[in-house]
mmCIF file of C-alpha atoms and ligand atoms in Angstrom:
data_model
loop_
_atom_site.group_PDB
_atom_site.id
_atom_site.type_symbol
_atom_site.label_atom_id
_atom_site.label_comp_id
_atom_site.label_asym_id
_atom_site.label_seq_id
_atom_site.Cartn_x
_atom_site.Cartn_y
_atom_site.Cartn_z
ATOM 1 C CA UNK A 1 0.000 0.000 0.000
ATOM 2 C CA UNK A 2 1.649 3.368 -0.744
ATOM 3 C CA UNK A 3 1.441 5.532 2.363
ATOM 4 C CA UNK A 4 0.924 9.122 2.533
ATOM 5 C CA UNK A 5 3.886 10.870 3.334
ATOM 6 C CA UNK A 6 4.288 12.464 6.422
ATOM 7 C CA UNK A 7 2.980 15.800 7.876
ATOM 8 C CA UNK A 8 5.914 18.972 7.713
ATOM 9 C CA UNK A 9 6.599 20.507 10.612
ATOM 10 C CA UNK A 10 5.369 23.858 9.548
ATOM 11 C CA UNK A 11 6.446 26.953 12.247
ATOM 12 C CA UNK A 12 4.287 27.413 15.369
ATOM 13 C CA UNK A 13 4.298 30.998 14.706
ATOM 14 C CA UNK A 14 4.121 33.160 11.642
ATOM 15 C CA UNK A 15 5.463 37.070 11.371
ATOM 16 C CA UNK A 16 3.317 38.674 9.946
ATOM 17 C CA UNK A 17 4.436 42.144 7.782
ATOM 18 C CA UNK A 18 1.544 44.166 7.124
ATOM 19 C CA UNK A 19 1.854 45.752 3.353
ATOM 20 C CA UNK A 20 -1.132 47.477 3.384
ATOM 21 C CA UNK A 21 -0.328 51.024 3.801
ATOM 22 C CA UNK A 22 2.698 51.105 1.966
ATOM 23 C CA UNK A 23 2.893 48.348 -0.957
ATOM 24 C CA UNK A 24 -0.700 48.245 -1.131
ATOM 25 C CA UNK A 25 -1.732 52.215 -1.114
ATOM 26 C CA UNK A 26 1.656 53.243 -3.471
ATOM 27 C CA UNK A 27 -0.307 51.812 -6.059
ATOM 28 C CA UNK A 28 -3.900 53.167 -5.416
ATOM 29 C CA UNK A 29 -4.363 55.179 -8.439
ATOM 30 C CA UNK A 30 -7.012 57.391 -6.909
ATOM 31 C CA UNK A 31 -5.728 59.702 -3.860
ATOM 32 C CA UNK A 32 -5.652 58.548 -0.129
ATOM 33 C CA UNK A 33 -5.596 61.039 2.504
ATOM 34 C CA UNK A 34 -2.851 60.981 5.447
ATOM 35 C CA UNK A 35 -5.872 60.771 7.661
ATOM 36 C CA UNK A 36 -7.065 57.465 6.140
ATOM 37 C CA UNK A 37 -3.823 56.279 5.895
ATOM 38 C CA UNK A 38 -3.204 56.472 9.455
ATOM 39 C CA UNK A 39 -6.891 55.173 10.992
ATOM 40 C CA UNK A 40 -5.994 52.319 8.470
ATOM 41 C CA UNK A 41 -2.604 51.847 10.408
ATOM 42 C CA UNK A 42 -4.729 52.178 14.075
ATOM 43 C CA UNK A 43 -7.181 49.573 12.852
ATOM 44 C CA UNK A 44 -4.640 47.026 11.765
ATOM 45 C CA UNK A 45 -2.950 47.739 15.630
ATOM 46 C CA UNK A 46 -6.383 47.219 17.102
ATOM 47 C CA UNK A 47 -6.237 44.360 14.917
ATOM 48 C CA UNK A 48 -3.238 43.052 16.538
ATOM 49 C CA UNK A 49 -0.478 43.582 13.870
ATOM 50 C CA UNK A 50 3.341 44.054 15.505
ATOM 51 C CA UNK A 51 4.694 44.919 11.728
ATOM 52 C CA UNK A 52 3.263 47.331 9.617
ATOM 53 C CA UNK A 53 4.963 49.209 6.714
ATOM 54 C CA UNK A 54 3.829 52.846 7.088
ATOM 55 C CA UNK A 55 5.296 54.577 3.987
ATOM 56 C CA UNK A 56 8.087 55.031 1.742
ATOM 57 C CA UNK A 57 10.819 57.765 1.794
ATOM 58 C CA UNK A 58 11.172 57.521 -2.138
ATOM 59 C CA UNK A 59 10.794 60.373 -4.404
ATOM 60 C CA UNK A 60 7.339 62.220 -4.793
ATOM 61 C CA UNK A 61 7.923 62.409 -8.281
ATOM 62 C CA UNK A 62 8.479 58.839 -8.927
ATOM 63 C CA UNK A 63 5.714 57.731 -6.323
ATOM 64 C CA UNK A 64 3.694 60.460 -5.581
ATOM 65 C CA UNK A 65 1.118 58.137 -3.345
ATOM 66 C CA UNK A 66 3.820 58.326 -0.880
ATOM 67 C CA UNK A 67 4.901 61.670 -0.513
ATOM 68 C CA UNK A 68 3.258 62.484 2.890
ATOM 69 C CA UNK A 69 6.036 60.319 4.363
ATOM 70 C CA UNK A 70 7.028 62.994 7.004
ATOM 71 C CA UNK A 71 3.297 63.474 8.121
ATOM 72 C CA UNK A 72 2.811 59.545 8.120
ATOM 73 C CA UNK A 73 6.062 59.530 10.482
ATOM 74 C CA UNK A 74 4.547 62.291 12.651
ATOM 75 C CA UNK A 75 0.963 60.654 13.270
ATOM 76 C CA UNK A 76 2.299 57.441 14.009
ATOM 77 C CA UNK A 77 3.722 58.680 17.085
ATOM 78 C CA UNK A 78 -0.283 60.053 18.174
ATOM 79 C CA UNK A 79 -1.486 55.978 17.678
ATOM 80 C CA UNK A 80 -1.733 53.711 20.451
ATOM 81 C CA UNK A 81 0.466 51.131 18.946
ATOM 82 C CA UNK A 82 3.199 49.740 21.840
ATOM 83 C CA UNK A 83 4.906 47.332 20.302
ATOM 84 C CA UNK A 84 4.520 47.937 16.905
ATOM 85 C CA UNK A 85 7.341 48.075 14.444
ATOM 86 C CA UNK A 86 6.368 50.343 11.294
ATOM 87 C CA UNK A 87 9.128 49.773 8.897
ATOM 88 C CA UNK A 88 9.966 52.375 5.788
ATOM 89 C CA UNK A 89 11.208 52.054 2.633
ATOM 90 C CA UNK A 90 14.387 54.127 2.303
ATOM 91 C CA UNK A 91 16.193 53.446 -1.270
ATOM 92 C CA UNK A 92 18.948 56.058 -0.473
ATOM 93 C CA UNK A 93 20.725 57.980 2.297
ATOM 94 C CA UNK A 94 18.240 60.884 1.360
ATOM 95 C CA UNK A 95 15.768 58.368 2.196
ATOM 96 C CA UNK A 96 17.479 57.480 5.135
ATOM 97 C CA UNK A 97 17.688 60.621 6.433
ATOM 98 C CA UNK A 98 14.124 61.474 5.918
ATOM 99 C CA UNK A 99 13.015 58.684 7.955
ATOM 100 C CA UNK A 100 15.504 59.007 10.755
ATOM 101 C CA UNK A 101 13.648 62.882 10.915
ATOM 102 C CA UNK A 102 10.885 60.617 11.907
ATOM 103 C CA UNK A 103 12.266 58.583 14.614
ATOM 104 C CA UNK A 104 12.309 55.365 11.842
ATOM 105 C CA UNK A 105 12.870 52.262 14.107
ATOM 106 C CA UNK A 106 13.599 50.558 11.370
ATOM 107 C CA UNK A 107 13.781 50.936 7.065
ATOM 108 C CA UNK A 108 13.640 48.650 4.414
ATOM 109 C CA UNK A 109 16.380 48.467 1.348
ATOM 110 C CA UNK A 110 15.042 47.466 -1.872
ATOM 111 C CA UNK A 111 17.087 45.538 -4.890
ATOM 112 C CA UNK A 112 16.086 43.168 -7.766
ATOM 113 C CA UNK A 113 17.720 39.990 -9.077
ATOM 114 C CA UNK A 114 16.588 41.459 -12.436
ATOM 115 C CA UNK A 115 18.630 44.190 -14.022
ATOM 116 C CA UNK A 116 16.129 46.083 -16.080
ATOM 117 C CA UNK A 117 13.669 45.856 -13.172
ATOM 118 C CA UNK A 118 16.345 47.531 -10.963
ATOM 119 C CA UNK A 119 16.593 50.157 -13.681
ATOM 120 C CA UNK A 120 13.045 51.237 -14.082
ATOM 121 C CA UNK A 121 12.178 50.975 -10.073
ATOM 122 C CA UNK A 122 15.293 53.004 -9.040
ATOM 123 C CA UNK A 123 17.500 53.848 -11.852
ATOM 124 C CA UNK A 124 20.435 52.538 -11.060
ATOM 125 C CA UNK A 125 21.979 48.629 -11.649
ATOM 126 C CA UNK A 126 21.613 45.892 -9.359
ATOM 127 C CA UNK A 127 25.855 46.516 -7.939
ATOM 128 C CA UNK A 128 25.150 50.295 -7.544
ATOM 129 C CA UNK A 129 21.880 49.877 -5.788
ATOM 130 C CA UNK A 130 23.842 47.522 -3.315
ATOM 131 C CA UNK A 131 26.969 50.145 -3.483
ATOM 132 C CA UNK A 132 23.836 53.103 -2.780
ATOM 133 C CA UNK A 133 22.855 50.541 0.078
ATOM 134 C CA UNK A 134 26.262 50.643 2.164
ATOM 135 C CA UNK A 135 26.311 54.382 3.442
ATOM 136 C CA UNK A 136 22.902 53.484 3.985
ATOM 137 C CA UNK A 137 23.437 50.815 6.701
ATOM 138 C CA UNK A 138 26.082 52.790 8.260
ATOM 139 C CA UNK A 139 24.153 55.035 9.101
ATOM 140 C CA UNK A 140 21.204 52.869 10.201
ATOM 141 C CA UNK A 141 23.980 51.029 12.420
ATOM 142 C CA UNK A 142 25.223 53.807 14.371
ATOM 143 C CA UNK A 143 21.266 55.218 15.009
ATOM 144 C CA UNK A 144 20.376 51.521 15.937
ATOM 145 C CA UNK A 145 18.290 51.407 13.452
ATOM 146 C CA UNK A 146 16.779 48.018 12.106
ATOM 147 C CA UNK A 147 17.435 47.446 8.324
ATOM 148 C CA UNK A 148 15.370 44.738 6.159
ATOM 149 C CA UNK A 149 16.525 44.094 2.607
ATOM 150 C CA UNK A 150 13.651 42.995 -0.391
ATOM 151 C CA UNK A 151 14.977 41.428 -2.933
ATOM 152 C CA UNK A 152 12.402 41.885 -6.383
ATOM 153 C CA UNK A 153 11.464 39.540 -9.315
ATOM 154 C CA UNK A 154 12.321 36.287 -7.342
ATOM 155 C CA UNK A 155 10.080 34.158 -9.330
ATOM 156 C CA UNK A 156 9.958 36.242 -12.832
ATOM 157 C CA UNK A 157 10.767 39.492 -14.160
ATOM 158 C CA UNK A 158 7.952 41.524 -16.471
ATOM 159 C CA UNK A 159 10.448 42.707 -18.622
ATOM 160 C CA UNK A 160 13.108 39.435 -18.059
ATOM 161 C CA UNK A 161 10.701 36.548 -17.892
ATOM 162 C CA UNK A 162 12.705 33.544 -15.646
ATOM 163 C CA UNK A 163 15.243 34.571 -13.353
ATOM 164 C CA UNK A 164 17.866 32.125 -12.169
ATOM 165 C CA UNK A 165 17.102 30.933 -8.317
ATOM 166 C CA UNK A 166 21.158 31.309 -8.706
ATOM 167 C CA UNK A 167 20.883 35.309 -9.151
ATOM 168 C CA UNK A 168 18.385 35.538 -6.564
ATOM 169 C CA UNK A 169 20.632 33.900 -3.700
ATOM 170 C CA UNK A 170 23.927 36.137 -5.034
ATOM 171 C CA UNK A 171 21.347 39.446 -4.041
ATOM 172 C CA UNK A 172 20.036 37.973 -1.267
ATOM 173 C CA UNK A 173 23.441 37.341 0.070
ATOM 174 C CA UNK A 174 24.717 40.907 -0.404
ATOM 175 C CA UNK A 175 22.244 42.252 1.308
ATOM 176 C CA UNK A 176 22.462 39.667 4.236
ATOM 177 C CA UNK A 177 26.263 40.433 4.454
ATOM 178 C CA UNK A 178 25.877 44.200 4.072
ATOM 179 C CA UNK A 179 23.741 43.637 7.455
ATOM 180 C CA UNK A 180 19.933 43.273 6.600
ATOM 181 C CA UNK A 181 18.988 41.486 9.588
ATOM 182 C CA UNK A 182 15.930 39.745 7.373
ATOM 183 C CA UNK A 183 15.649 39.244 3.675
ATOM 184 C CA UNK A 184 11.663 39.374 1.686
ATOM 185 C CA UNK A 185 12.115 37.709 -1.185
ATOM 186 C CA UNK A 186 9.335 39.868 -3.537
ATOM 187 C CA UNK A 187 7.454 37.689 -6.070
ATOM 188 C CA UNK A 188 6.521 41.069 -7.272
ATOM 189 C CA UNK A 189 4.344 40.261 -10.435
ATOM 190 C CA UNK A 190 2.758 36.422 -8.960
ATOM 191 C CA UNK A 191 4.045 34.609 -11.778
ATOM 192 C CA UNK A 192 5.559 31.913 -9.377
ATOM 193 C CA UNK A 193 4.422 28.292 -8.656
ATOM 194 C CA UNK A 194 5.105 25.955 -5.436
ATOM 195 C CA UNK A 195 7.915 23.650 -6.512
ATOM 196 C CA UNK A 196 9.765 26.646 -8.318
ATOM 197 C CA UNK A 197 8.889 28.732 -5.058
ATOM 198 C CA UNK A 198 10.663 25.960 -3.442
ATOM 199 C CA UNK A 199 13.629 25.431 -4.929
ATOM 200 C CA UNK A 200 14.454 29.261 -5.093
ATOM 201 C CA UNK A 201 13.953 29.226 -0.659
ATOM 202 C CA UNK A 202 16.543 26.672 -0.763
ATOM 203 C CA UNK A 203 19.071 28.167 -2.930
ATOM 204 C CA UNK A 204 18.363 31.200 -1.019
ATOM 205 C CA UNK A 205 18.823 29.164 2.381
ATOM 206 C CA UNK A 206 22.031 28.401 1.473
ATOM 207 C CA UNK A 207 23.171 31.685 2.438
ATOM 208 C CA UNK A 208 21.127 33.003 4.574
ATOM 209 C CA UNK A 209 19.192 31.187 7.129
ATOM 210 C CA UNK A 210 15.872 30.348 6.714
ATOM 211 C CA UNK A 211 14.892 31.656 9.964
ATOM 212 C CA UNK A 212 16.189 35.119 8.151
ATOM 213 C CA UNK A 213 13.871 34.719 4.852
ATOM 214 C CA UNK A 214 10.377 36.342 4.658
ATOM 215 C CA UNK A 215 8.057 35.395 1.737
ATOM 216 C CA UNK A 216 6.486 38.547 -0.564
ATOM 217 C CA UNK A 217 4.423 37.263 -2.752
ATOM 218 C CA UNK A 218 2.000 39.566 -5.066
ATOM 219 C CA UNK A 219 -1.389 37.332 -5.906
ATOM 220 C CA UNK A 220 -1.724 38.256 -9.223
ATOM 221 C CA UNK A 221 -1.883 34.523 -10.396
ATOM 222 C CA UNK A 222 -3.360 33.427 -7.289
ATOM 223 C CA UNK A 223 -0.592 31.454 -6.624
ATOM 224 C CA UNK A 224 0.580 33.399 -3.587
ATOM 225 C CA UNK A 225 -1.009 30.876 -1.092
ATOM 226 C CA UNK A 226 -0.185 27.728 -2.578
ATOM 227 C CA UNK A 227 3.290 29.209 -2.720
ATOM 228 C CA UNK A 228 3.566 30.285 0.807
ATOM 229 C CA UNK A 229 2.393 26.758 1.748
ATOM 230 C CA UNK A 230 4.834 25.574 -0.061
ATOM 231 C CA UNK A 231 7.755 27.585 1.491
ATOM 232 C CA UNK A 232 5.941 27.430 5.120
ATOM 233 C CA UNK A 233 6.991 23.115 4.720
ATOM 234 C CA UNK A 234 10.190 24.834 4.461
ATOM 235 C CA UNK A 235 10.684 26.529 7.347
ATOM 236 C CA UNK A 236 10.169 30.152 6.371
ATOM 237 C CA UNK A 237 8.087 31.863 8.949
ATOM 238 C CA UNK A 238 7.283 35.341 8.153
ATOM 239 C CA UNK A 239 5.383 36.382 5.310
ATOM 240 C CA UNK A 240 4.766 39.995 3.962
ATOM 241 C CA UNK A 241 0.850 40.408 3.237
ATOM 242 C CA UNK A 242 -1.888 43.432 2.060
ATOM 243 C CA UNK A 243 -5.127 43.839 4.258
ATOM 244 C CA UNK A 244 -8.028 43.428 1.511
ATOM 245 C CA UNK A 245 -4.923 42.882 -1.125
ATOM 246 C CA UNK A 246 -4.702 45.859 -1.925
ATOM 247 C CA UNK A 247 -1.786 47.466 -4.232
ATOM 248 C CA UNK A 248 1.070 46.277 -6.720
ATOM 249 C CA UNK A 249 4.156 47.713 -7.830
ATOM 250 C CA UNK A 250 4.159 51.077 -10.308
ATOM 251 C CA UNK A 251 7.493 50.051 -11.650
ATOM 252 C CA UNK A 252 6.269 46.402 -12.786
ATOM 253 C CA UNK A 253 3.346 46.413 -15.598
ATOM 254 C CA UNK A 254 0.368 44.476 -14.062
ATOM 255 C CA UNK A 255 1.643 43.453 -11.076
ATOM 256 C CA UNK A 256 -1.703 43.157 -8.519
ATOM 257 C CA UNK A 257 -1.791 43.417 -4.668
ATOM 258 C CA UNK A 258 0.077 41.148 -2.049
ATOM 259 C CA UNK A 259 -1.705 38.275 -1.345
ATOM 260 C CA UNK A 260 -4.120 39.350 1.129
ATOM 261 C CA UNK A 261 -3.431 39.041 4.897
ATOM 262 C CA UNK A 262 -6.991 38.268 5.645
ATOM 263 C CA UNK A 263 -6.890 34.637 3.315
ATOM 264 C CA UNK A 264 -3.194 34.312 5.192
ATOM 265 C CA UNK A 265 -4.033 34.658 8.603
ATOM 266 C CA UNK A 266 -7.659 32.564 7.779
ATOM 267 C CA UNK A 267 -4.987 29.518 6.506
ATOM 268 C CA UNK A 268 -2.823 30.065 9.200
ATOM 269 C CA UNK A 269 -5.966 29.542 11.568
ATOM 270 C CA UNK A 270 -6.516 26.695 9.608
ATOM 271 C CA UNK A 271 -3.191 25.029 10.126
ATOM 272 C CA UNK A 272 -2.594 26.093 14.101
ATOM 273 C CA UNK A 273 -0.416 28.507 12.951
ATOM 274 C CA UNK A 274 -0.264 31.372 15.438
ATOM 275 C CA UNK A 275 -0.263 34.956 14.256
ATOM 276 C CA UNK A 276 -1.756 37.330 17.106
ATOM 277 C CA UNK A 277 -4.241 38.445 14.748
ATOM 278 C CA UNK A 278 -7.969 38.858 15.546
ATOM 279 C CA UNK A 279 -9.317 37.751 12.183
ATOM 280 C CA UNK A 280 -12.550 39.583 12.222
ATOM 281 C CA UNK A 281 -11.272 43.133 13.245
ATOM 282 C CA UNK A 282 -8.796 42.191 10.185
ATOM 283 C CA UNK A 283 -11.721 42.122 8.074
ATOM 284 C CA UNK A 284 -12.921 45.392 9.230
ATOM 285 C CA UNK A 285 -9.674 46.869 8.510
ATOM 286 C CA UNK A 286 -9.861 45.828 5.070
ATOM 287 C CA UNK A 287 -13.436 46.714 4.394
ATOM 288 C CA UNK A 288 -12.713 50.417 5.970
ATOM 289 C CA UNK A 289 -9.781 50.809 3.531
ATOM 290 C CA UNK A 290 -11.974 49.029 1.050
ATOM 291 C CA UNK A 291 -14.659 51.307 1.049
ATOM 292 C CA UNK A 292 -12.963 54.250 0.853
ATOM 293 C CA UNK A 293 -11.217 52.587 -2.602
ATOM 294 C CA UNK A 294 -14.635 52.065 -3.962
ATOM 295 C CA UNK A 295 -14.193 48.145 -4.049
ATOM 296 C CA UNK A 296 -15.261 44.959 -1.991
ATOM 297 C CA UNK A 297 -11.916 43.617 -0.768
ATOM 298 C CA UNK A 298 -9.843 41.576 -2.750
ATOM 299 C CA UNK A 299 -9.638 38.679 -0.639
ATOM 300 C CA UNK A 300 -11.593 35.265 -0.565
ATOM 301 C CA UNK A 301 -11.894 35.184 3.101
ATOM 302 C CA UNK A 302 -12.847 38.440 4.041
ATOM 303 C CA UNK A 303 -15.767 38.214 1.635
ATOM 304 C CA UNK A 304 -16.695 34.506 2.617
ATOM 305 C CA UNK A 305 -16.605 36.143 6.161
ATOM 306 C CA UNK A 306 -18.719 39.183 5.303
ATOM 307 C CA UNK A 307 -21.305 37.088 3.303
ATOM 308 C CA UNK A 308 -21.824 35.045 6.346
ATOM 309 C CA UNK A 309 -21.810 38.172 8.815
ATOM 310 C CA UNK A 310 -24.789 39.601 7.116
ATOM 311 C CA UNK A 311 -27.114 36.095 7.023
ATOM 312 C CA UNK A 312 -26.689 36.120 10.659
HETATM 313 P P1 HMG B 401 16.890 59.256 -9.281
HETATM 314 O O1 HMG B 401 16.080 60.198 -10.089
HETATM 315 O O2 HMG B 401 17.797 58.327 -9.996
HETATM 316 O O3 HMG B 401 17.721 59.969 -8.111
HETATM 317 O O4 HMG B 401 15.900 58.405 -8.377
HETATM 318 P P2 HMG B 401 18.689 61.156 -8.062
HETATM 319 O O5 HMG B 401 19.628 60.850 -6.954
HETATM 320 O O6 HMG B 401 19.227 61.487 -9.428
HETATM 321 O O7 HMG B 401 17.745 62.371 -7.588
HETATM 322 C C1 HMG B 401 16.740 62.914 -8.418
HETATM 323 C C2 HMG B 401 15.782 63.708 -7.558
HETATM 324 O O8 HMG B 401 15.149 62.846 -6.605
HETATM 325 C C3 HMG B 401 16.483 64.808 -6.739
HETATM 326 O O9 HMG B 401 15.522 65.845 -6.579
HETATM 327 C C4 HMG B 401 16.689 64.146 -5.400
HETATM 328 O O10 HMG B 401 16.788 65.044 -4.345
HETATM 329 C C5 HMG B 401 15.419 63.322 -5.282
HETATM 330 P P3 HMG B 401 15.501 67.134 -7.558
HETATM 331 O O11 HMG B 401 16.880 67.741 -7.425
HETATM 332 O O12 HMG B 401 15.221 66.605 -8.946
HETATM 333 O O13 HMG B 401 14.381 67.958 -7.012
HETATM 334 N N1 HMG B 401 15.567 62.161 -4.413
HETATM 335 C C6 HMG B 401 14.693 61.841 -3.427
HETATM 336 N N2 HMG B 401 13.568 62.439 -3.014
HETATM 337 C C7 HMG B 401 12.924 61.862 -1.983
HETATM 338 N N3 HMG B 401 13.343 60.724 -1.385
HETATM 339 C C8 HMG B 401 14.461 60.119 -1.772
HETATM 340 C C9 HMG B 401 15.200 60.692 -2.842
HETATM 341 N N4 HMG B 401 16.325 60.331 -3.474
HETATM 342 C C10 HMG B 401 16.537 61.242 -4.423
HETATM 343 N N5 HMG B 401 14.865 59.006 -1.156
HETATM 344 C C11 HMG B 401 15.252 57.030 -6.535
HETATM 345 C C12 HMG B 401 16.352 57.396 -7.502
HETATM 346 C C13 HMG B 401 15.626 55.737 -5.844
HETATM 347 C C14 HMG B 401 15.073 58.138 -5.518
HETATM 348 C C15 HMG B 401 13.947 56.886 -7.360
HETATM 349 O O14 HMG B 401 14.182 55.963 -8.377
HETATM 350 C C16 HMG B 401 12.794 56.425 -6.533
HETATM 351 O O15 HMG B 401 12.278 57.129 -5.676
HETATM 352 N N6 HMG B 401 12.327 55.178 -6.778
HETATM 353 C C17 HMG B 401 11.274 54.633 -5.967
HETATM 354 C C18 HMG B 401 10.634 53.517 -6.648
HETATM 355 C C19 HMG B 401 9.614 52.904 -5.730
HETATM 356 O O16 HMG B 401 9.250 53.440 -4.694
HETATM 357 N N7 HMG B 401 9.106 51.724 -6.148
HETATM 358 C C20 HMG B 401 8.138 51.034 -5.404
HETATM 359 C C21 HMG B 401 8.686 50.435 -4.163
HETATM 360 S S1 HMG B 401 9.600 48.940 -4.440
HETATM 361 C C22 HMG B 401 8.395 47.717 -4.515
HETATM 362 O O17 HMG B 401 7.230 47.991 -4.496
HETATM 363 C C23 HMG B 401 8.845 46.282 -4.520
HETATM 364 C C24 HMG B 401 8.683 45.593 -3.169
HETATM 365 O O18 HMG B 401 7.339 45.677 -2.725
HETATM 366 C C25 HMG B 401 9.098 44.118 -3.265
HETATM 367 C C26 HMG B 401 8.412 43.375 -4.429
HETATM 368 O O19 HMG B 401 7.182 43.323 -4.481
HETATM 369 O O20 HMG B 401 9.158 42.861 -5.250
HETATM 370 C C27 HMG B 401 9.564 46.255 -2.099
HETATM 371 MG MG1 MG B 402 5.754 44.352 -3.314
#
């Protein structure tokens, strides 16, 4: 009789990194106010989220969604959010600086293992990014600050197609040795599958440890939860999500939200997986942010979840 193989030890707990207000409203064609932006940020706390990217100090001309980065930095200091981490982007000392202004706990540093995407998201190659990266952690080491690296395109490029899982680990690794103390590996346009999601985690986790890896995976193929399943067996536990998956990238053509962190947190229910997040005031989150887009959210589980709310 063939037997069914045995269950993976998948992690007890799962980091979760909110995207919402910054991958997920940088690509919000239609205007969000600071004021929304914030109550969106209080809601996910109430919600119980420890990680939430706030904002990005990029440039307002090349992401103008995010140019109220200083005001963002200033109301998060009136929430009631103890604990809470609220990472920034910062591509660039300028960006460094900005968010250190701001009392920035910790930033985010963002590469590609594809060249041309690296060109059109921040104009510069994939060495000179990292080279733009090192005054960048200096800095962020002497002001204590926390840095976490992305690496983009880990499962396909939109103007590349395939990229090696070889040229993924070689970014990965720079940024791990420049001092990134964690490493989100961005499927940024959702083109990836499980077993190729695999193999790239363990050419990554050759490098860096696996305890060090967080999973970014845009939905646009609704793949993103088979995949994170996939690299969950693995070992990975944190995972970068978008309440009501909202958002995408401007810099990659028809790249959708991050998977949404309502259908991540209902799996992670689902396997015993614990995330500190109260599920329902999740969904309320997303429908707030949700409504003020004009949409229902774009998530299976919040919408299951509000179908069944209003039959009761
Ligand atoms: P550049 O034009 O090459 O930079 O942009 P520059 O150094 O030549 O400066 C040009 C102008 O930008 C100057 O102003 C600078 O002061 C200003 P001017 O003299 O013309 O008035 N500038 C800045 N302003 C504000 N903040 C800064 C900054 N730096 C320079 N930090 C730069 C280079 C990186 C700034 C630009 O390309 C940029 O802002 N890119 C941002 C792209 C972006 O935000 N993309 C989306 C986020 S990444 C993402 O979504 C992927 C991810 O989610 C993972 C995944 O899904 O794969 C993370
Ligand atoms: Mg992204």
């Amino acid at each position: 009789m063939v037997m069914v193989s045995e269950k993976p030890i998948l992690p007890p707990h799962v980091k979760i990194v909110e995207m919402g207000p910054r991958d997920g409203l940088q690509n919000e064609k239609q205007p969000v106010s600071t004021e929304v932006k914030l109550e969106l940020i209080q809601r996910l706390i109430n919600a119980g989220e420890k990680n939430i990217e706030a904002t990005a100090f990029v440039s307002p001309k090349w992401v103008p969604q995010m140019a109220d980065h200083h005001e963002i930095m200033l109301g998060l200091k009136k929430l009631n959010s103890d604990d809470v981490m609220f990472p920034v982007l910062t591509p660039n000392l300028k960006g460094f600086e900005g968010a250190l202004a701001g009392d920035a706990k910790e930033v985010a540093v963002f590469a590609a293992a594809s060249e041309s995407f690296s060109q059109k998201n921040i104009n510069c190659s994939i060495a000179e990014s990292i080279e733009s990266f090192k005054p960048v952690m200096e800095a962020a080491k002497e002001n204590s600050v926390l840095v976490r690296g992305y690496v983009s395109c880990v499962l396909g490029c939109p103007f590349e197609g395939d990229i090696a899982a070889e040229k993924v680990a070689e970014v990965a690794k720079a940024l791990y040795d420049l001092g990134c103390y964690e490493i989100s590996l961005g499927d940024t346009i959702g083109t990836g599958t499980p077993s190729k999601a695999q193999a790239m985690i363990k050419e990554v986790a050759k490098y860096v440890p696996i305890n060090h890896l967080a999973c970014h995976f845009h939905d646009t193929y609704g793949q993103a939860l088979a995949n994170l399943y996939a690299c969950l067996e693995l070992g990975v536990s944190t995972i970068d999500s978008s309440v009501a998956g909202i958002g995408g990238c401007p810099y990659a053509p028809g790249a959708t939200g991050n998977v949404a962190t309502e259908d991540v947190v209902y799996m992670l229910n689902g396997l015993g997986i614990e995330t500190g997040i109260d599920l329902d005031k999740l969904v309320d989150a997303g429908v707030f942010i949700s409504d003020v887009l004009g949409r229902k959210p774009v998530s299976n589980a919040a919408n299951a979840l509000l179908s069944k709310r209003a039959v009761k």
